[in-house]
Short mmCIF file of N, CA, C and O in Angstrom, two decimals:
data_model
loop_
_atom_site.label_atom_id
_atom_site.label_comp_id
_atom_site.label_asym_id
_atom_site.label_seq_id
_atom_site.Cartn_x
_atom_site.Cartn_y
_atom_site.Cartn_z
N MET A 1 5.62 -160.16 45.55
CA MET A 1 5.06 -160.11 46.88
C MET A 1 4.02 -159.02 47.03
O MET A 1 3.18 -159.12 47.88
N CYS A 2 4.07 -157.99 46.23
CA CYS A 2 3.12 -156.90 46.38
C CYS A 2 2.01 -156.95 45.33
O CYS A 2 1.19 -156.05 45.25
N ALA A 3 1.96 -158.03 44.53
CA ALA A 3 0.99 -158.10 43.43
C ALA A 3 -0.45 -157.97 43.92
O ALA A 3 -1.24 -157.22 43.33
N GLN A 4 -0.81 -158.69 44.97
CA GLN A 4 -2.19 -158.61 45.47
C GLN A 4 -2.50 -157.22 45.99
O GLN A 4 -3.58 -156.69 45.75
N GLY A 5 -1.56 -156.61 46.68
CA GLY A 5 -1.77 -155.25 47.18
C GLY A 5 -1.99 -154.27 46.06
O GLY A 5 -2.82 -153.37 46.15
N LEU A 6 -1.23 -154.42 44.97
CA LEU A 6 -1.39 -153.52 43.82
C LEU A 6 -2.67 -153.80 43.05
O LEU A 6 -3.26 -152.89 42.47
N LEU A 7 -3.11 -155.04 43.04
CA LEU A 7 -4.39 -155.37 42.41
C LEU A 7 -5.53 -154.73 43.20
O LEU A 7 -6.46 -154.16 42.63
N ASN A 8 -5.44 -154.80 44.52
CA ASN A 8 -6.47 -154.19 45.38
C ASN A 8 -6.41 -152.66 45.34
O ASN A 8 -7.44 -152.01 45.45
N ASN A 9 -5.20 -152.11 45.23
CA ASN A 9 -5.05 -150.66 45.25
C ASN A 9 -3.89 -150.27 44.33
O ASN A 9 -2.74 -150.20 44.77
N PRO A 10 -4.18 -150.01 43.05
CA PRO A 10 -3.12 -149.65 42.12
C PRO A 10 -2.36 -148.38 42.51
O PRO A 10 -1.28 -148.12 42.01
N ALA A 11 -2.91 -147.58 43.42
CA ALA A 11 -2.26 -146.35 43.86
C ALA A 11 -1.53 -146.55 45.20
O ALA A 11 -1.18 -145.58 45.86
N LEU A 12 -1.27 -147.78 45.54
CA LEU A 12 -0.63 -148.11 46.81
C LEU A 12 0.68 -147.37 47.01
O LEU A 12 0.93 -146.78 48.06
N PHE A 13 1.55 -147.41 46.00
CA PHE A 13 2.86 -146.79 46.15
C PHE A 13 2.81 -145.26 46.09
O PHE A 13 3.81 -144.61 46.34
N ALA A 14 1.65 -144.72 45.75
CA ALA A 14 1.48 -143.27 45.80
C ALA A 14 1.01 -142.83 47.20
O ALA A 14 0.80 -141.64 47.43
N GLY A 15 0.84 -143.80 48.10
CA GLY A 15 0.51 -143.48 49.48
C GLY A 15 -0.97 -143.52 49.81
O GLY A 15 -1.36 -143.16 50.92
N TYR A 16 -1.82 -143.97 48.90
CA TYR A 16 -3.26 -144.02 49.17
C TYR A 16 -3.60 -145.29 49.95
O TYR A 16 -3.20 -146.38 49.56
N PRO A 17 -4.37 -145.17 51.04
CA PRO A 17 -4.72 -146.34 51.84
C PRO A 17 -5.75 -147.24 51.15
O PRO A 17 -5.86 -148.42 51.47
N GLU A 18 -6.54 -146.68 50.25
CA GLU A 18 -7.50 -147.46 49.45
C GLU A 18 -7.52 -146.87 48.05
O GLU A 18 -7.02 -145.77 47.83
N THR A 19 -8.10 -147.60 47.12
CA THR A 19 -8.10 -147.17 45.73
C THR A 19 -8.85 -145.84 45.59
O THR A 19 -10.04 -145.77 45.91
N PRO A 20 -8.19 -144.80 45.10
CA PRO A 20 -8.89 -143.53 44.87
C PRO A 20 -9.85 -143.67 43.69
O PRO A 20 -9.60 -144.43 42.75
N LEU A 21 -10.94 -142.94 43.74
CA LEU A 21 -11.93 -143.01 42.67
C LEU A 21 -11.35 -142.60 41.33
O LEU A 21 -11.78 -143.10 40.29
N GLN A 22 -10.35 -141.72 41.32
CA GLN A 22 -9.72 -141.34 40.05
C GLN A 22 -9.04 -142.54 39.41
O GLN A 22 -9.01 -142.67 38.19
N CYS A 23 -8.52 -143.42 40.22
CA CYS A 23 -7.89 -144.64 39.71
C CYS A 23 -8.94 -145.54 39.06
O CYS A 23 -8.71 -146.13 38.01
N VAL A 24 -10.11 -145.65 39.69
CA VAL A 24 -11.22 -146.42 39.11
C VAL A 24 -11.64 -145.78 37.80
O VAL A 24 -11.85 -146.47 36.80
N GLN A 25 -11.74 -144.45 37.79
CA GLN A 25 -12.10 -143.73 36.56
C GLN A 25 -11.09 -144.03 35.45
O GLN A 25 -11.47 -144.33 34.32
N ASP A 26 -9.81 -143.97 35.78
CA ASP A 26 -8.77 -144.24 34.78
C ASP A 26 -8.90 -145.67 34.25
O ASP A 26 -8.75 -145.90 33.05
N TRP A 27 -9.17 -146.64 35.15
CA TRP A 27 -9.29 -148.03 34.71
C TRP A 27 -10.46 -148.22 33.76
O TRP A 27 -10.32 -148.86 32.73
N ILE A 28 -11.62 -147.64 34.08
CA ILE A 28 -12.74 -147.85 33.16
C ILE A 28 -12.49 -147.17 31.83
O ILE A 28 -12.84 -147.71 30.78
N ASP A 29 -11.86 -146.00 31.83
CA ASP A 29 -11.54 -145.33 30.57
C ASP A 29 -10.61 -146.18 29.71
O ASP A 29 -10.83 -146.34 28.52
N ILE A 30 -9.59 -146.73 30.33
CA ILE A 30 -8.61 -147.56 29.59
C ILE A 30 -9.26 -148.86 29.13
O ILE A 30 -9.18 -149.24 27.96
N ALA A 31 -9.90 -149.56 30.07
CA ALA A 31 -10.45 -150.89 29.77
C ALA A 31 -11.53 -150.84 28.70
O ALA A 31 -11.53 -151.64 27.76
N VAL A 32 -12.45 -149.90 28.81
CA VAL A 32 -13.54 -149.82 27.84
C VAL A 32 -13.01 -149.34 26.49
O VAL A 32 -13.39 -149.87 25.44
N SER A 33 -12.11 -148.37 26.50
CA SER A 33 -11.56 -147.86 25.24
C SER A 33 -10.83 -148.93 24.45
O SER A 33 -10.89 -148.95 23.22
N TYR A 34 -10.15 -149.84 25.15
CA TYR A 34 -9.40 -150.89 24.48
C TYR A 34 -10.17 -152.20 24.32
O TYR A 34 -9.62 -153.18 23.83
N GLY A 35 -11.42 -152.21 24.74
CA GLY A 35 -12.24 -153.40 24.57
C GLY A 35 -11.83 -154.57 25.45
O GLY A 35 -11.92 -155.73 25.04
N THR A 36 -11.42 -154.29 26.67
CA THR A 36 -11.03 -155.34 27.60
C THR A 36 -12.22 -156.27 27.82
O THR A 36 -13.34 -155.80 28.04
N PRO A 37 -12.01 -157.58 27.74
CA PRO A 37 -13.11 -158.52 27.97
C PRO A 37 -13.78 -158.26 29.32
O PRO A 37 -13.11 -157.93 30.31
N PHE A 38 -15.10 -158.44 29.36
CA PHE A 38 -15.88 -158.11 30.54
C PHE A 38 -15.34 -158.78 31.81
O PHE A 38 -15.23 -158.15 32.86
N ALA A 39 -15.02 -160.06 31.73
CA ALA A 39 -14.57 -160.79 32.93
C ALA A 39 -13.32 -160.14 33.54
O ALA A 39 -13.22 -160.00 34.76
N ILE A 40 -12.39 -159.73 32.70
CA ILE A 40 -11.16 -159.09 33.19
C ILE A 40 -11.47 -157.69 33.72
O ILE A 40 -11.00 -157.29 34.79
N PHE A 41 -12.28 -156.95 32.98
CA PHE A 41 -12.69 -155.59 33.38
C PHE A 41 -13.31 -155.62 34.77
O PHE A 41 -12.90 -154.89 35.67
N LYS A 42 -14.27 -156.50 34.96
CA LYS A 42 -14.98 -156.57 36.24
C LYS A 42 -14.09 -157.13 37.34
O LYS A 42 -14.11 -156.65 38.47
N HIS A 43 -13.29 -158.15 37.01
CA HIS A 43 -12.42 -158.77 38.01
C HIS A 43 -11.51 -157.73 38.67
O HIS A 43 -11.35 -157.71 39.89
N HIS A 44 -10.91 -156.88 37.87
CA HIS A 44 -10.05 -155.84 38.43
C HIS A 44 -10.85 -154.88 39.31
O HIS A 44 -10.39 -154.48 40.38
N LEU A 45 -12.05 -154.53 38.87
CA LEU A 45 -12.87 -153.62 39.67
C LEU A 45 -13.29 -154.26 40.99
O LEU A 45 -13.36 -153.57 42.02
N VAL A 46 -13.56 -155.56 40.99
CA VAL A 46 -13.93 -156.25 42.24
C VAL A 46 -12.83 -156.03 43.28
O VAL A 46 -13.11 -155.69 44.43
N PHE A 47 -11.59 -156.23 42.88
CA PHE A 47 -10.48 -156.04 43.81
C PHE A 47 -10.29 -154.57 44.17
O PHE A 47 -10.06 -154.23 45.33
N MET A 48 -10.37 -153.69 43.18
CA MET A 48 -10.14 -152.26 43.43
C MET A 48 -11.19 -151.67 44.37
O MET A 48 -10.90 -150.75 45.14
N LEU A 49 -12.42 -152.19 44.31
CA LEU A 49 -13.51 -151.63 45.10
C LEU A 49 -13.76 -152.38 46.41
O LEU A 49 -14.66 -152.02 47.17
N GLU A 50 -12.96 -153.40 46.67
CA GLU A 50 -13.20 -154.25 47.84
C GLU A 50 -13.29 -153.46 49.15
O GLU A 50 -14.17 -153.69 49.97
N THR A 51 -12.40 -152.50 49.36
CA THR A 51 -12.42 -151.74 50.61
C THR A 51 -13.30 -150.49 50.51
O THR A 51 -13.56 -149.85 51.52
N VAL A 52 -13.74 -150.17 49.31
CA VAL A 52 -14.55 -148.96 49.11
C VAL A 52 -16.04 -149.25 49.27
O VAL A 52 -16.78 -148.44 49.81
N LEU A 53 -16.46 -150.44 48.81
CA LEU A 53 -17.88 -150.79 48.86
C LEU A 53 -18.23 -151.52 50.15
O LEU A 53 -17.52 -152.44 50.56
N PRO A 54 -19.36 -151.15 50.76
CA PRO A 54 -19.85 -151.95 51.89
C PRO A 54 -20.24 -153.35 51.39
O PRO A 54 -20.49 -153.55 50.20
N LYS A 55 -20.32 -154.29 52.30
CA LYS A 55 -20.56 -155.69 51.93
C LYS A 55 -21.83 -155.87 51.10
O LYS A 55 -21.83 -156.59 50.10
N HIS A 56 -22.92 -155.22 51.46
CA HIS A 56 -24.17 -155.40 50.71
C HIS A 56 -24.06 -154.86 49.28
O HIS A 56 -24.63 -155.42 48.36
N GLU A 57 -23.30 -153.79 49.09
CA GLU A 57 -23.10 -153.26 47.74
C GLU A 57 -22.13 -154.13 46.94
O GLU A 57 -22.25 -154.24 45.72
N ARG A 58 -21.16 -154.76 47.61
CA ARG A 58 -20.26 -155.70 46.93
C ARG A 58 -21.04 -156.88 46.38
O ARG A 58 -20.77 -157.36 45.28
N ARG A 59 -22.03 -157.34 47.14
CA ARG A 59 -22.88 -158.44 46.65
C ARG A 59 -23.61 -158.04 45.38
O ARG A 59 -23.69 -158.82 44.44
N ILE A 60 -24.16 -156.84 45.38
CA ILE A 60 -24.85 -156.34 44.19
C ILE A 60 -23.86 -156.25 43.03
O ILE A 60 -24.13 -156.72 41.92
N PHE A 61 -22.71 -155.64 43.27
CA PHE A 61 -21.70 -155.47 42.23
C PHE A 61 -21.26 -156.82 41.67
O PHE A 61 -21.12 -156.99 40.45
N ASN A 62 -21.04 -157.79 42.53
CA ASN A 62 -20.57 -159.11 42.10
C ASN A 62 -21.57 -159.82 41.19
O ASN A 62 -21.19 -160.70 40.43
N ASN A 63 -22.84 -159.45 41.25
CA ASN A 63 -23.86 -160.08 40.42
C ASN A 63 -24.11 -159.36 39.10
O ASN A 63 -24.92 -159.82 38.30
N LEU A 64 -23.43 -158.25 38.87
CA LEU A 64 -23.60 -157.54 37.60
C LEU A 64 -23.02 -158.39 36.47
O LEU A 64 -21.98 -159.02 36.64
N SER A 65 -23.69 -158.37 35.31
CA SER A 65 -23.30 -159.31 34.26
C SER A 65 -22.98 -158.66 32.92
O SER A 65 -22.88 -159.37 31.91
N SER A 66 -22.82 -157.36 32.89
CA SER A 66 -22.46 -156.70 31.63
C SER A 66 -21.68 -155.43 31.91
O SER A 66 -21.77 -154.86 33.00
N THR A 67 -20.93 -155.00 30.91
CA THR A 67 -20.18 -153.75 31.04
C THR A 67 -21.13 -152.59 31.30
O THR A 67 -20.86 -151.74 32.15
N ALA A 68 -22.25 -152.59 30.59
CA ALA A 68 -23.23 -151.51 30.77
C ALA A 68 -23.75 -151.45 32.21
O ALA A 68 -23.89 -150.37 32.78
N SER A 69 -24.03 -152.62 32.80
CA SER A 69 -24.55 -152.62 34.18
C SER A 69 -23.47 -152.17 35.17
O SER A 69 -23.77 -151.48 36.14
N VAL A 70 -22.22 -152.52 34.92
CA VAL A 70 -21.12 -152.06 35.78
C VAL A 70 -20.95 -150.55 35.67
O VAL A 70 -20.83 -149.84 36.68
N LEU A 71 -20.97 -150.04 34.44
CA LEU A 71 -20.83 -148.59 34.25
C LEU A 71 -21.99 -147.84 34.89
O LEU A 71 -21.79 -146.78 35.49
N ASP A 72 -23.20 -148.40 34.81
CA ASP A 72 -24.37 -147.77 35.45
C ASP A 72 -24.20 -147.78 36.97
O ASP A 72 -24.49 -146.78 37.63
N PHE A 73 -23.74 -148.88 37.53
CA PHE A 73 -23.51 -148.98 38.97
C PHE A 73 -22.50 -147.93 39.43
O PHE A 73 -22.72 -147.23 40.43
N LEU A 74 -21.39 -147.80 38.70
CA LEU A 74 -20.35 -146.83 39.06
C LEU A 74 -20.86 -145.40 38.93
O LEU A 74 -20.53 -144.54 39.75
N ARG A 75 -21.69 -145.14 37.93
CA ARG A 75 -22.26 -143.81 37.75
C ARG A 75 -23.20 -143.48 38.92
O ARG A 75 -23.12 -142.40 39.51
N ARG A 76 -24.08 -144.42 39.25
CA ARG A 76 -25.06 -144.17 40.31
C ARG A 76 -24.42 -144.05 41.69
O ARG A 76 -24.84 -143.25 42.51
N ASN A 77 -23.42 -144.86 41.97
CA ASN A 77 -22.83 -144.92 43.31
C ASN A 77 -21.66 -143.98 43.54
O ASN A 77 -21.41 -143.58 44.67
N PHE A 78 -20.94 -143.64 42.48
CA PHE A 78 -19.73 -142.83 42.64
C PHE A 78 -19.66 -141.63 41.70
O PHE A 78 -18.71 -140.85 41.78
N GLY A 79 -20.61 -141.50 40.80
CA GLY A 79 -20.55 -140.40 39.84
C GLY A 79 -19.47 -140.60 38.79
O GLY A 79 -19.07 -139.66 38.12
N ILE A 80 -18.99 -141.83 38.64
CA ILE A 80 -17.95 -142.14 37.65
C ILE A 80 -18.63 -142.43 36.32
O ILE A 80 -19.49 -143.29 36.23
N ILE A 81 -18.21 -141.69 35.30
CA ILE A 81 -18.79 -141.84 33.97
C ILE A 81 -17.66 -142.13 32.99
O ILE A 81 -16.62 -141.47 33.01
N TYR A 82 -17.89 -143.12 32.13
CA TYR A 82 -16.87 -143.45 31.12
C TYR A 82 -16.60 -142.25 30.24
O TYR A 82 -17.51 -141.62 29.71
N GLN A 83 -15.32 -141.91 30.12
CA GLN A 83 -14.88 -140.78 29.29
C GLN A 83 -13.80 -141.29 28.37
O GLN A 83 -12.73 -141.67 28.82
N ASN A 84 -14.06 -141.29 27.09
CA ASN A 84 -13.10 -141.80 26.11
C ASN A 84 -12.03 -140.75 25.88
O ASN A 84 -12.04 -140.05 24.87
N LYS A 85 -11.08 -140.63 26.83
CA LYS A 85 -10.07 -139.57 26.77
C LYS A 85 -8.66 -140.11 26.63
O LYS A 85 -7.71 -139.49 27.08
N LEU A 86 -8.50 -141.25 26.02
CA LEU A 86 -7.15 -141.79 25.86
C LEU A 86 -6.42 -141.06 24.75
O LEU A 86 -7.02 -140.62 23.78
N PRO A 87 -5.10 -140.95 24.86
CA PRO A 87 -4.32 -140.29 23.80
C PRO A 87 -4.55 -140.98 22.46
O PRO A 87 -4.60 -142.19 22.38
N GLY A 88 -4.73 -140.17 21.43
CA GLY A 88 -4.91 -140.72 20.10
C GLY A 88 -6.36 -140.91 19.70
O GLY A 88 -6.67 -141.01 18.53
N ASN A 89 -7.27 -140.97 20.66
CA ASN A 89 -8.66 -141.22 20.32
C ASN A 89 -9.27 -140.07 19.53
O ASN A 89 -10.05 -140.29 18.61
N ASP A 90 -8.94 -138.82 19.86
CA ASP A 90 -9.47 -137.69 19.11
C ASP A 90 -8.95 -137.71 17.68
O ASP A 90 -9.69 -137.48 16.73
N CYS A 91 -7.66 -138.01 17.52
CA CYS A 91 -7.05 -138.08 16.20
C CYS A 91 -7.70 -139.19 15.38
O CYS A 91 -8.03 -139.00 14.22
N ASP A 92 -7.89 -140.35 15.99
CA ASP A 92 -8.52 -141.47 15.29
C ASP A 92 -9.93 -141.10 14.84
O ASP A 92 -10.35 -141.40 13.74
N ARG A 93 -10.65 -140.42 15.71
CA ARG A 93 -12.03 -140.03 15.40
C ARG A 93 -12.02 -139.04 14.23
O ARG A 93 -12.84 -139.12 13.33
N GLU A 94 -11.09 -138.07 14.27
CA GLU A 94 -11.03 -137.07 13.21
C GLU A 94 -10.67 -137.71 11.86
O GLU A 94 -11.23 -137.35 10.84
N MET A 95 -9.78 -138.69 11.88
CA MET A 95 -9.39 -139.35 10.64
C MET A 95 -10.57 -140.12 10.04
O MET A 95 -10.75 -140.14 8.83
N LYS A 96 -11.39 -140.72 10.87
CA LYS A 96 -12.56 -141.46 10.37
C LYS A 96 -13.59 -140.51 9.77
O LYS A 96 -14.35 -140.89 8.90
N ASN A 97 -13.61 -139.27 10.26
CA ASN A 97 -14.56 -138.29 9.74
C ASN A 97 -14.00 -137.54 8.53
O ASN A 97 -14.62 -136.62 8.03
N GLY A 98 -12.82 -137.91 8.08
CA GLY A 98 -12.23 -137.31 6.89
C GLY A 98 -11.52 -136.00 7.15
O GLY A 98 -11.25 -135.25 6.22
N CYS A 99 -11.18 -135.68 8.37
CA CYS A 99 -10.48 -134.44 8.70
C CYS A 99 -8.99 -134.58 8.52
O CYS A 99 -8.43 -135.59 8.68
#
């Protein structure tokens, strides 16, 4: 019964009336790091940003067609920048560099 509410605002049970930008930041970090398909990545953001974006900006966002364009939109409008900070990523990077 609460699935749609949690899709719209994953921080609902933490008491936030709308999706906090930190939650959006966390989603892009997780989704991009794990290679989430673009359609799923964007679909979740459409719901998460529904109450945050004014209608004219939602129209612009809905027409974005690549991960790069979505990340650019979030950077320009909210200062959200993809940060590859998931656990294990530093270790994986060091192992590839022979450390």
